[in-house]
Amino acid sequence: MSMPGDRVHAPMPGAETLAEPMRSRWSPSVFDDRHVLGSDEIVRILHAGQWSPSSGNQQPWAFVVAERGSPSHAALVDHLSRGNSGWVPRAAVVIITATQVAADPADPEGTRVKDPALSYYDLGQAAAHLTLQARSMGLHAHQFGGFDKAAVASDLGVPDHFRVVSGIAIGRLGDPLAVSERDRERDQRERRRRPLQDFVHGVAWGSVWDGIER
């Protein structure tokens, strides 16, 4: 089954057995810079993160909605890495992600972080849910970490007990001829993943699980 907004990216071995929207998910770098997402659409995407799994139901994640043209978007664009500065600003919206890594000093009796590693884990799950919800809506999402996180946190007023982790650019596919050759080439690369044998262990670490065909 094809999804709205598809471009020719044939499923790689193993991906063709996945359910939608996982099967057709990929991370484009060519977004339509005229496309605008409505607030109701963004809220639907945020609900996916809201209802993602969370250790002890702590829900440590936080998001900054940086719509193209907004002050928060400008704060991010000012601190993008060179490699991301060409394509990220074209997306309709960027969700800047953060997670709580320490107790709120202003509310010491509030939510306590039992293990920062689990906070990052939970944020990762929330981010994955966001991207899949976006894909189910015929949109595409490209997660990235290439920006000055400390500078963005400072400009946005993120408190010290949170850490800015990543950005999720979301939008509709654009015209490849409207972007640089570098960004256009990135979208044509073959999708590759390590084979299951490389990272799935069975009776002991280093012993491939018997259920994987060899």
PDB file of C-alpha atoms in Angstrom:
ATOM      1  CA  MET A   1       0.000   0.000   0.000  1.00  0.00           C
ATOM      2  CA  SER A   2       1.368   3.414  -0.895  1.00  0.00           C
ATOM      3  CA  MET A   3       1.010   6.426   1.358  1.00  0.00           C
ATOM      4  CA  PRO A   4       0.180  10.030   0.406  1.00  0.00           C
ATOM      5  CA  GLY A   5       3.343  11.989  -0.259  1.00  0.00           C
ATOM      6  CA  ASP A   6       5.397   8.936  -1.251  1.00  0.00           C
ATOM      7  CA  ARG A   7       8.461   9.239  -3.407  1.00  0.00           C
ATOM      8  CA  VAL A   8      10.131   6.234  -5.018  1.00  0.00           C
ATOM      9  CA  HIS A   9      11.949   4.586  -2.125  1.00  0.00           C
ATOM     10  CA  ALA A  10      11.482   0.847  -2.459  1.00  0.00           C
ATOM     11  CA  PRO A  11      11.414  -1.067   0.839  1.00  0.00           C
ATOM     12  CA  MET A  12      14.731  -2.695   1.676  1.00  0.00           C
ATOM     13  CA  PRO A  13      14.921  -6.390   2.637  1.00  0.00           C
ATOM     14  CA  GLY A  14      12.888  -6.880   5.810  1.00  0.00           C
ATOM     15  CA  ALA A  15      11.066  -3.564   5.628  1.00  0.00           C
ATOM     16  CA  GLU A  16       8.487  -4.887   3.190  1.00  0.00           C
ATOM     17  CA  THR A  17       7.030  -7.082   5.955  1.00  0.00           C
ATOM     18  CA  LEU A  18       6.388  -4.153   8.302  1.00  0.00           C
ATOM     19  CA  ALA A  19       2.997  -2.547   8.843  1.00  0.00           C
ATOM     20  CA  GLU A  20       2.271   0.987   7.761  1.00  0.00           C
ATOM     21  CA  PRO A  21       3.326   3.596   8.575  1.00  0.00           C
ATOM     22  CA  MET A  22       6.641   1.962   9.534  1.00  0.00           C
ATOM     23  CA  ARG A  23       7.177   0.452   6.106  1.00  0.00           C
ATOM     24  CA  SER A  24       7.184   3.721   4.182  1.00  0.00           C
ATOM     25  CA  ARG A  25       8.888   5.861   6.821  1.00  0.00           C
ATOM     26  CA  TRP A  26      12.111   7.531   5.745  1.00  0.00           C
ATOM     27  CA  SER A  27      13.897  10.814   6.444  1.00  0.00           C
ATOM     28  CA  PRO A  28      13.773  13.182   3.460  1.00  0.00           C
ATOM     29  CA  SER A  29      15.805  16.361   3.198  1.00  0.00           C
ATOM     30  CA  VAL A  30      13.683  18.045   0.527  1.00  0.00           C
ATOM     31  CA  PHE A  31      10.654  19.740   2.067  1.00  0.00           C
ATOM     32  CA  ASP A  32       8.080  22.016   0.456  1.00  0.00           C
ATOM     33  CA  ASP A  33       8.838  25.474   1.876  1.00  0.00           C
ATOM     34  CA  ARG A  34       5.335  26.703   0.996  1.00  0.00           C
ATOM     35  CA  HIS A  35       3.508  23.981   2.889  1.00  0.00           C
ATOM     36  CA  VAL A  36       1.886  25.012   6.187  1.00  0.00           C
ATOM     37  CA  LEU A  37       0.559  22.672   8.855  1.00  0.00           C
ATOM     38  CA  GLY A  38      -2.606  23.645  10.691  1.00  0.00           C
ATOM     39  CA  SER A  39      -2.661  23.767  14.476  1.00  0.00           C
ATOM     40  CA  ASP A  40      -5.072  20.826  14.575  1.00  0.00           C
ATOM     41  CA  GLU A  41      -2.625  18.709  12.573  1.00  0.00           C
ATOM     42  CA  ILE A  42       0.266  19.588  14.861  1.00  0.00           C
ATOM     43  CA  VAL A  43      -1.845  18.773  17.912  1.00  0.00           C
ATOM     44  CA  ARG A  44      -2.621  15.325  16.463  1.00  0.00           C
ATOM     45  CA  ILE A  45       1.096  14.700  16.070  1.00  0.00           C
ATOM     46  CA  LEU A  46       1.793  15.882  19.631  1.00  0.00           C
ATOM     47  CA  HIS A  47      -0.897  13.558  21.014  1.00  0.00           C
ATOM     48  CA  ALA A  48       1.118  10.634  19.630  1.00  0.00           C
ATOM     49  CA  GLY A  49       4.035  11.659  21.821  1.00  0.00           C
ATOM     50  CA  GLN A  50       1.733  12.264  24.766  1.00  0.00           C
ATOM     51  CA  TRP A  51       0.483   8.677  24.661  1.00  0.00           C
ATOM     52  CA  SER A  52       3.822   6.947  24.098  1.00  0.00           C
ATOM     53  CA  PRO A  53       5.136   4.506  26.754  1.00  0.00           C
ATOM     54  CA  SER A  54       6.809   6.000  29.809  1.00  0.00           C
ATOM     55  CA  SER A  55       8.734   4.398  32.674  1.00  0.00           C
ATOM     56  CA  GLY A  56       6.639   4.794  35.814  1.00  0.00           C
ATOM     57  CA  ASN A  57       4.426   7.166  33.831  1.00  0.00           C
ATOM     58  CA  GLN A  58       6.895   9.982  34.550  1.00  0.00           C
ATOM     59  CA  GLN A  59       6.490  11.436  31.036  1.00  0.00           C
ATOM     60  CA  PRO A  60       9.804  13.358  31.170  1.00  0.00           C
ATOM     61  CA  TRP A  61       9.639  14.679  27.626  1.00  0.00           C
ATOM     62  CA  ALA A  62       8.997  18.267  26.552  1.00  0.00           C
ATOM     63  CA  PHE A  63       8.562  19.795  23.108  1.00  0.00           C
ATOM     64  CA  VAL A  64       8.952  23.256  21.614  1.00  0.00           C
ATOM     65  CA  VAL A  65       6.796  23.762  18.523  1.00  0.00           C
ATOM     66  CA  ALA A  66       8.869  25.824  16.097  1.00  0.00           C
ATOM     67  CA  GLU A  67       6.630  26.681  13.154  1.00  0.00           C
ATOM     68  CA  ARG A  68       8.392  28.123  10.122  1.00  0.00           C
ATOM     69  CA  GLY A  69       8.536  31.909  10.563  1.00  0.00           C
ATOM     70  CA  SER A  70       8.014  31.848  14.337  1.00  0.00           C
ATOM     71  CA  PRO A  71      10.507  33.249  16.916  1.00  0.00           C
ATOM     72  CA  SER A  72      11.299  29.740  18.170  1.00  0.00           C
ATOM     73  CA  HIS A  73      12.009  28.630  14.606  1.00  0.00           C
ATOM     74  CA  ALA A  74      14.366  31.589  14.124  1.00  0.00           C
ATOM     75  CA  ALA A  75      16.175  30.698  17.356  1.00  0.00           C
ATOM     76  CA  LEU A  76      16.779  27.195  16.036  1.00  0.00           C
ATOM     77  CA  VAL A  77      17.792  28.255  12.529  1.00  0.00           C
ATOM     78  CA  ASP A  78      20.421  30.609  13.965  1.00  0.00           C
ATOM     79  CA  HIS A  79      22.194  27.637  15.550  1.00  0.00           C
ATOM     80  CA  LEU A  80      21.878  24.907  12.920  1.00  0.00           C
ATOM     81  CA  SER A  81      24.980  23.083  11.770  1.00  0.00           C
ATOM     82  CA  ARG A  82      26.194  23.848   8.265  1.00  0.00           C
ATOM     83  CA  GLY A  83      24.916  20.504   6.986  1.00  0.00           C
ATOM     84  CA  ASN A  84      21.402  21.111   8.328  1.00  0.00           C
ATOM     85  CA  SER A  85      21.077  24.819   7.574  1.00  0.00           C
ATOM     86  CA  GLY A  86      19.970  24.237   3.985  1.00  0.00           C
ATOM     87  CA  TRP A  87      17.135  21.770   4.437  1.00  0.00           C
ATOM     88  CA  VAL A  88      15.747  22.131   7.986  1.00  0.00           C
ATOM     89  CA  PRO A  89      14.314  25.665   7.522  1.00  0.00           C
ATOM     90  CA  ARG A  90      12.152  24.447   4.615  1.00  0.00           C
ATOM     91  CA  ALA A  91      10.028  22.113   6.771  1.00  0.00           C
ATOM     92  CA  ALA A  92       6.618  23.359   7.894  1.00  0.00           C
ATOM     93  CA  VAL A  93       7.438  22.830  11.561  1.00  0.00           C
ATOM     94  CA  VAL A  94      10.276  21.593  13.722  1.00  0.00           C
ATOM     95  CA  ILE A  95       9.524  19.919  17.034  1.00  0.00           C
ATOM     96  CA  ILE A  96      12.481  20.633  19.333  1.00  0.00           C
ATOM     97  CA  THR A  97      12.724  17.843  21.878  1.00  0.00           C
ATOM     98  CA  ALA A  98      13.961  17.953  25.453  1.00  0.00           C
ATOM     99  CA  THR A  99      13.801  15.650  28.446  1.00  0.00           C
ATOM    100  CA  GLN A 100      13.960  16.117  32.212  1.00  0.00           C
ATOM    101  CA  VAL A 101      17.250  14.916  33.707  1.00  0.00           C
ATOM    102  CA  ALA A 102      17.033  16.311  37.278  1.00  0.00           C
ATOM    103  CA  ALA A 103      14.477  17.485  39.814  1.00  0.00           C
ATOM    104  CA  ASP A 104      12.950  20.915  39.372  1.00  0.00           C
ATOM    105  CA  PRO A 105      14.709  23.086  41.990  1.00  0.00           C
ATOM    106  CA  ALA A 106      11.585  25.226  42.244  1.00  0.00           C
ATOM    107  CA  ASP A 107       9.474  22.156  43.032  1.00  0.00           C
ATOM    108  CA  PRO A 108      11.649  19.699  44.980  1.00  0.00           C
ATOM    109  CA  GLU A 109       8.617  17.603  45.905  1.00  0.00           C
ATOM    110  CA  GLY A 110       7.519  17.311  42.305  1.00  0.00           C
ATOM    111  CA  THR A 111       8.523  14.769  39.680  1.00  0.00           C
ATOM    112  CA  ARG A 112      11.835  13.170  40.534  1.00  0.00           C
ATOM    113  CA  VAL A 113      14.022  11.605  37.879  1.00  0.00           C
ATOM    114  CA  LYS A 114      14.931   8.102  38.978  1.00  0.00           C
ATOM    115  CA  ASP A 115      17.341   7.457  36.119  1.00  0.00           C
ATOM    116  CA  PRO A 116      18.272  10.029  33.448  1.00  0.00           C
ATOM    117  CA  ALA A 117      18.952   7.178  31.023  1.00  0.00           C
ATOM    118  CA  LEU A 118      15.279   6.222  31.207  1.00  0.00           C
ATOM    119  CA  SER A 119      14.315   9.843  30.553  1.00  0.00           C
ATOM    120  CA  TYR A 120      16.267   9.755  27.299  1.00  0.00           C
ATOM    121  CA  TYR A 121      14.757   6.359  26.496  1.00  0.00           C
ATOM    122  CA  ASP A 122      11.235   7.682  27.039  1.00  0.00           C
ATOM    123  CA  LEU A 123      11.920  10.752  24.917  1.00  0.00           C
ATOM    124  CA  GLY A 124      13.158   8.475  22.143  1.00  0.00           C
ATOM    125  CA  GLN A 125       9.899   6.547  22.242  1.00  0.00           C
ATOM    126  CA  ALA A 126       7.862   9.751  22.188  1.00  0.00           C
ATOM    127  CA  ALA A 127       9.866  11.022  19.214  1.00  0.00           C
ATOM    128  CA  ALA A 128       9.327   7.740  17.358  1.00  0.00           C
ATOM    129  CA  HIS A 129       5.588   7.957  17.971  1.00  0.00           C
ATOM    130  CA  LEU A 130       5.563  11.526  16.635  1.00  0.00           C
ATOM    131  CA  THR A 131       7.293  10.517  13.416  1.00  0.00           C
ATOM    132  CA  LEU A 132       4.975   7.576  12.810  1.00  0.00           C
ATOM    133  CA  GLN A 133       1.883   9.682  13.445  1.00  0.00           C
ATOM    134  CA  ALA A 134       3.159  12.270  10.978  1.00  0.00           C
ATOM    135  CA  ARG A 135       3.732   9.542   8.391  1.00  0.00           C
ATOM    136  CA  SER A 136       0.208   8.185   8.908  1.00  0.00           C
ATOM    137  CA  MET A 137      -1.027  11.671   7.972  1.00  0.00           C
ATOM    138  CA  GLY A 138       0.846  11.606   4.665  1.00  0.00           C
ATOM    139  CA  LEU A 139       3.674  13.747   6.034  1.00  0.00           C
ATOM    140  CA  HIS A 140       7.368  13.058   6.466  1.00  0.00           C
ATOM    141  CA  ALA A 141       9.644  13.629   9.448  1.00  0.00           C
ATOM    142  CA  HIS A 142      13.420  13.908   9.607  1.00  0.00           C
ATOM    143  CA  GLN A 143      15.026  13.790  13.041  1.00  0.00           C
ATOM    144  CA  PHE A 144      18.357  15.550  13.487  1.00  0.00           C
ATOM    145  CA  GLY A 145      20.851  16.527  16.173  1.00  0.00           C
ATOM    146  CA  GLY A 146      23.121  18.909  14.290  1.00  0.00           C
ATOM    147  CA  PHE A 147      22.601  22.206  16.104  1.00  0.00           C
ATOM    148  CA  ASP A 148      24.032  24.060  19.102  1.00  0.00           C
ATOM    149  CA  LYS A 149      21.760  22.643  21.772  1.00  0.00           C
ATOM    150  CA  ALA A 150      23.088  24.783  24.618  1.00  0.00           C
ATOM    151  CA  ALA A 151      22.581  27.960  22.592  1.00  0.00           C
ATOM    152  CA  VAL A 152      19.057  26.964  21.546  1.00  0.00           C
ATOM    153  CA  ALA A 153      18.194  26.052  25.145  1.00  0.00           C
ATOM    154  CA  SER A 154      19.449  29.442  26.299  1.00  0.00           C
ATOM    155  CA  ASP A 155      17.579  31.378  23.609  1.00  0.00           C
ATOM    156  CA  LEU A 156      14.335  29.505  24.342  1.00  0.00           C
ATOM    157  CA  GLY A 157      14.663  29.706  28.132  1.00  0.00           C
ATOM    158  CA  VAL A 158      14.804  25.952  28.700  1.00  0.00           C
ATOM    159  CA  PRO A 159      15.409  25.340  32.447  1.00  0.00           C
ATOM    160  CA  ASP A 160      18.593  23.643  33.614  1.00  0.00           C
ATOM    161  CA  HIS A 161      16.846  20.457  34.748  1.00  0.00           C
ATOM    162  CA  PHE A 162      15.929  19.736  31.118  1.00  0.00           C
ATOM    163  CA  ARG A 163      18.275  18.848  28.248  1.00  0.00           C
ATOM    164  CA  VAL A 164      17.555  19.728  24.637  1.00  0.00           C
ATOM    165  CA  VAL A 165      18.204  16.581  22.609  1.00  0.00           C
ATOM    166  CA  SER A 166      17.055  16.815  18.988  1.00  0.00           C
ATOM    167  CA  GLY A 167      14.850  18.380  16.363  1.00  0.00           C
ATOM    168  CA  ILE A 168      12.135  16.710  14.288  1.00  0.00           C
ATOM    169  CA  ALA A 169      11.491  18.479  10.978  1.00  0.00           C
ATOM    170  CA  ILE A 170       8.010  17.699   9.671  1.00  0.00           C
ATOM    171  CA  GLY A 171       6.380  18.609   6.412  1.00  0.00           C
ATOM    172  CA  ARG A 172       5.472  17.641   2.895  1.00  0.00           C
ATOM    173  CA  LEU A 173       7.924  16.567   0.203  1.00  0.00           C
ATOM    174  CA  GLY A 174       9.175  19.394  -1.989  1.00  0.00           C
ATOM    175  CA  ASP A 175      10.657  19.824  -5.445  1.00  0.00           C
ATOM    176  CA  PRO A 176      14.187  18.351  -5.599  1.00  0.00           C
ATOM    177  CA  LEU A 177      15.154  20.967  -8.190  1.00  0.00           C
ATOM    178  CA  ALA A 178      14.473  23.724  -5.646  1.00  0.00           C
ATOM    179  CA  VAL A 179      17.270  22.651  -3.296  1.00  0.00           C
ATOM    180  CA  SER A 180      21.029  22.340  -3.479  1.00  0.00           C
ATOM    181  CA  GLU A 181      22.651  19.409  -5.249  1.00  0.00           C
ATOM    182  CA  ARG A 182      23.968  18.208  -1.876  1.00  0.00           C
ATOM    183  CA  ASP A 183      20.499  18.037  -0.327  1.00  0.00           C
ATOM    184  CA  ARG A 184      19.013  16.555  -3.510  1.00  0.00           C
ATOM    185  CA  GLU A 185      21.669  13.834  -3.559  1.00  0.00           C
ATOM    186  CA  ARG A 186      20.998  12.971   0.087  1.00  0.00           C
ATOM    187  CA  ASP A 187      17.411  12.027  -0.763  1.00  0.00           C
ATOM    188  CA  GLN A 188      18.523   9.642  -3.509  1.00  0.00           C
ATOM    189  CA  ARG A 189      20.811   7.523  -1.345  1.00  0.00           C
ATOM    190  CA  GLU A 190      19.907   3.879  -1.002  1.00  0.00           C
ATOM    191  CA  ARG A 191      18.395   3.038   2.346  1.00  0.00           C
ATOM    192  CA  ARG A 192      20.565   0.576   4.254  1.00  0.00           C
ATOM    193  CA  ARG A 193      20.429  -1.125   7.637  1.00  0.00           C
ATOM    194  CA  ARG A 194      22.712  -3.593   9.346  1.00  0.00           C
ATOM    195  CA  PRO A 195      21.478  -7.185   9.081  1.00  0.00           C
ATOM    196  CA  LEU A 196      19.771  -8.660  12.143  1.00  0.00           C
ATOM    197  CA  GLN A 197      22.688 -11.048  12.600  1.00  0.00           C
ATOM    198  CA  ASP A 198      24.886  -8.081  13.498  1.00  0.00           C
ATOM    199  CA  PHE A 199      22.950  -7.024  16.579  1.00  0.00           C
ATOM    200  CA  VAL A 200      20.494  -9.714  17.696  1.00  0.00           C
ATOM    201  CA  HIS A 201      21.940 -12.178  20.228  1.00  0.00           C
ATOM    202  CA  GLY A 202      20.515 -15.448  21.529  1.00  0.00           C
ATOM    203  CA  VAL A 203      21.846 -17.785  24.213  1.00  0.00           C
ATOM    204  CA  ALA A 204      24.736 -15.387  24.917  1.00  0.00           C
ATOM    205  CA  TRP A 205      26.192 -12.152  23.635  1.00  0.00           C
ATOM    206  CA  GLY A 206      27.911 -12.839  20.350  1.00  0.00           C
ATOM    207  CA  SER A 207      25.749 -15.881  19.608  1.00  0.00           C
ATOM    208  CA  VAL A 208      23.198 -15.083  16.916  1.00  0.00           C
ATOM    209  CA  TRP A 209      19.630 -15.904  17.927  1.00  0.00           C
ATOM    210  CA  ASP A 210      18.533 -19.169  16.311  1.00  0.00           C
ATOM    211  CA  GLY A 211      15.310 -17.656  14.980  1.00  0.00           C
ATOM    212  CA  ILE A 212      17.181 -15.585  12.405  1.00  0.00           C
ATOM    213  CA  GLU A 213      17.693 -17.254   9.072  1.00  0.00           C
ATOM    214  CA  ARG A 214      21.372 -17.590   8.201  1.00  0.00           C
TER     215      ARG A 214
END
